[in-house]
Short mmCIF file of C-alpha atoms and ligand atoms in Angstrom, two decimals:
data_model
loop_
_atom_site.label_atom_id
_atom_site.label_comp_id
_atom_site.label_asym_id
_atom_site.label_seq_id
_atom_site.Cartn_x
_atom_site.Cartn_y
_atom_site.Cartn_z
CA UNK A 589 0.05 -0.07 0.04
CA UNK A 590 3.09 2.40 0.98
CA UNK A 591 4.02 2.02 -2.40
CA UNK A 592 1.26 2.68 -4.18
CA UNK A 593 1.09 5.92 -2.30
CA UNK A 594 4.47 6.61 -3.22
CA UNK A 595 3.92 6.06 -7.03
CA UNK A 596 1.54 7.84 -7.18
CA UNK A 597 2.95 10.65 -5.65
CA UNK A 598 5.38 10.18 -8.86
CA UNK A 599 2.42 9.79 -11.16
CA UNK A 600 1.13 13.61 -9.68
CA UNK A 601 4.55 14.97 -10.15
CA UNK A 602 4.47 14.10 -13.89
CA UNK A 603 1.21 14.80 -14.71
CA UNK A 604 1.96 18.07 -12.58
CA UNK A 605 4.55 18.91 -15.21
CA UNK A 606 2.45 18.25 -18.05
CA UNK A 607 -0.41 20.36 -16.97
CA UNK A 608 2.19 23.15 -15.80
CA UNK A 609 3.68 23.76 -19.16
CA UNK A 610 7.05 23.31 -17.08
CA UNK A 611 8.00 19.99 -18.97
CA UNK A 612 7.66 16.48 -20.37
CA UNK A 613 5.09 13.77 -18.63
CA UNK A 614 7.33 12.39 -16.37
CA UNK A 615 7.90 12.40 -12.39
CA UNK A 616 9.61 10.46 -9.77
CA UNK A 617 10.54 10.36 -6.37
CA UNK A 618 13.73 8.55 -3.49
CA UNK A 619 12.51 7.06 -0.57
CA UNK A 620 13.45 6.43 2.61
CA UNK A 621 12.61 5.00 5.57
CA UNK A 622 9.31 5.51 4.71
CA UNK A 623 9.76 9.20 3.48
CA UNK A 624 10.33 10.96 0.13
CA UNK A 625 13.88 13.04 0.52
CA UNK A 626 13.73 13.46 -2.91
CA UNK A 627 11.55 14.84 -5.88
CA UNK A 628 11.98 15.69 -9.54
CA UNK A 629 9.78 16.16 -12.64
CA UNK A 630 11.16 16.23 -16.09
CA UNK A 631 12.88 19.79 -16.74
CA UNK A 632 14.75 19.09 -19.87
CA UNK A 633 13.07 22.25 -21.58
CA UNK A 634 12.52 24.57 -19.20
CA UNK A 635 16.08 24.14 -17.50
CA UNK A 636 17.89 23.95 -21.10
CA UNK A 637 19.31 20.06 -19.92
CA UNK A 638 18.93 17.68 -21.88
CA UNK A 639 20.20 15.27 -18.32
CA UNK A 640 17.49 17.14 -16.53
CA UNK A 641 15.28 13.57 -16.63
CA UNK A 642 12.40 13.64 -13.44
CA UNK A 643 14.84 10.52 -11.93
CA UNK A 644 17.97 12.35 -11.28
CA UNK A 645 16.83 15.50 -10.51
CA UNK A 646 14.53 13.17 -7.68
CA UNK A 647 18.74 12.15 -7.43
CA UNK A 648 20.04 15.25 -7.37
CA UNK A 649 17.78 15.69 -4.53
CA UNK A 650 17.60 13.29 -2.41
CA UNK A 651 21.55 12.83 -2.32
CA UNK A 652 21.40 16.51 -1.18
CA UNK A 653 19.21 15.34 1.12
CA UNK A 654 21.29 13.00 2.75
CA UNK A 655 24.26 14.78 2.19
CA UNK A 656 26.03 11.39 0.38
CA UNK A 657 26.30 10.30 -3.23
CA UNK A 658 24.91 7.38 -2.34
CA UNK A 659 20.91 6.59 -1.78
CA UNK A 660 21.72 3.79 0.56
CA UNK A 661 18.56 1.54 1.50
CA UNK A 662 16.63 4.25 -1.13
CA UNK A 663 13.26 2.99 -3.03
CA UNK A 664 12.66 5.12 -6.33
CA UNK A 665 9.50 4.96 -7.72
CA UNK A 666 9.03 6.49 -10.99
CA UNK A 667 6.36 7.78 -13.19
CA UNK A 668 7.93 5.89 -16.54
CA UNK A 669 11.01 3.66 -16.95
CA UNK A 670 14.00 4.51 -16.71
CA UNK A 671 15.77 5.70 -19.79
CA UNK A 672 19.63 3.76 -20.51
CA UNK A 673 20.71 7.70 -18.80
CA UNK A 674 18.57 6.99 -15.43
CA UNK A 675 19.62 3.21 -15.76
CA UNK A 676 23.06 4.27 -15.43
CA UNK A 677 22.77 6.96 -13.02
CA UNK A 678 20.56 4.82 -10.56
CA UNK A 679 23.15 2.31 -10.37
CA UNK A 680 26.12 5.40 -9.23
CA UNK A 681 23.81 5.99 -6.87
CA UNK A 682 23.08 2.85 -6.10
CA UNK A 683 19.02 2.43 -4.58
CA UNK A 684 18.05 -0.85 -3.33
CA UNK A 685 14.87 -1.20 -5.97
CA UNK A 686 12.74 0.64 -8.47
CA UNK A 687 9.43 0.82 -8.84
CA UNK A 688 7.99 2.08 -12.81
CA UNK A 689 4.36 3.20 -13.61
CA UNK A 690 4.56 2.94 -17.53
CA UNK A 691 6.19 1.42 -19.61
CA UNK A 692 8.85 2.48 -22.46
CA UNK A 693 6.70 0.81 -24.79
CA UNK A 694 3.98 3.79 -23.80
CA UNK A 695 5.93 6.39 -23.23
CA UNK A 696 7.49 5.61 -27.30
CA UNK A 697 3.50 5.58 -28.64
CA UNK A 698 3.75 9.46 -27.22
CA UNK A 699 7.02 10.36 -28.85
CA UNK A 700 9.72 9.60 -25.95
CA UNK A 701 11.70 6.49 -28.26
CA UNK A 702 15.27 5.95 -26.01
CA UNK A 703 15.01 2.30 -28.31
CA UNK A 704 17.56 4.18 -30.60
CA UNK A 705 20.18 4.65 -27.41
CA UNK A 706 19.72 0.99 -26.88
CA UNK A 707 20.65 -0.28 -29.76
CA UNK A 708 23.31 2.33 -30.22
CA UNK A 709 24.79 1.55 -27.22
CA UNK A 710 25.06 -2.33 -28.60
CA UNK A 711 26.70 -1.12 -31.96
CA UNK A 712 30.50 -0.99 -32.22
CA UNK A 713 32.21 2.49 -32.05
CA UNK A 714 32.76 3.27 -35.50
CA UNK A 715 28.70 2.51 -36.38
CA UNK A 716 27.50 4.84 -33.69
CA UNK A 717 25.49 7.70 -35.04
CA UNK A 718 27.95 10.12 -32.40
CA UNK A 719 31.49 9.99 -33.59
CA UNK A 720 33.71 8.73 -30.66
CA UNK A 721 36.64 8.65 -31.13
CA UNK A 722 40.35 7.48 -29.02
CA UNK A 723 43.16 9.65 -28.19
CA UNK A 724 45.83 10.17 -25.87
CA UNK A 725 47.74 13.45 -26.94
CA UNK A 726 51.40 12.18 -25.94
CA UNK A 727 53.03 14.22 -22.69
CA UNK A 728 49.85 15.27 -21.66
CA UNK A 729 49.00 14.64 -17.75
CA UNK A 730 48.09 11.39 -16.55
CA UNK A 731 45.42 12.11 -13.98
CA UNK A 732 44.93 7.90 -14.09
CA UNK A 733 48.09 7.78 -11.94
CA UNK A 734 47.46 10.87 -10.58
CA UNK A 735 44.33 9.41 -8.81
CA UNK A 736 45.59 5.67 -7.92
CA UNK A 737 48.38 8.22 -6.60
CA UNK A 738 46.31 10.39 -4.48
CA UNK A 739 46.07 10.34 -0.41
CA UNK A 740 43.26 12.39 -0.69
CA UNK A 741 40.95 10.44 -3.16
CA UNK A 742 37.19 9.64 -1.70
CA UNK A 743 36.48 6.36 -3.30
CA UNK A 744 32.78 5.40 -4.50
ZN1 LIG B 1111 16.09 9.01 -18.29
#
């Protein structure tokens, strides 16, 4: 029952985002110990930020609330199945579970199709639509070596 209430909160954020004209029909909340500690709605167009998906916004708010870069023992409720970027963000944040309402097929049916990203990731680098080339100019600094030798690093 509590799960359903948190999901309704995420769906309400998505709905309100559309009605207010603020952005796309997506909302998410992050819950820890039965409390909402982060809320997000899609703000891609309002913020001119292609990464401002509901899940990312909710993760950012929850992490600020916890003053942590991890969502330990947290659950994310999102109004739609996360896209590949948000799945990546979710794995980096390490919550214990994700619940979603609409499916990626339902999102595709109203014009939000992220299937091409899954297809792109599966392709060899040289066949992707965005050019990605490896290069390491000689005599560049060595950030990886600096990290490995650093005494002040915070591992994550
Ligand atoms: Zn996303």
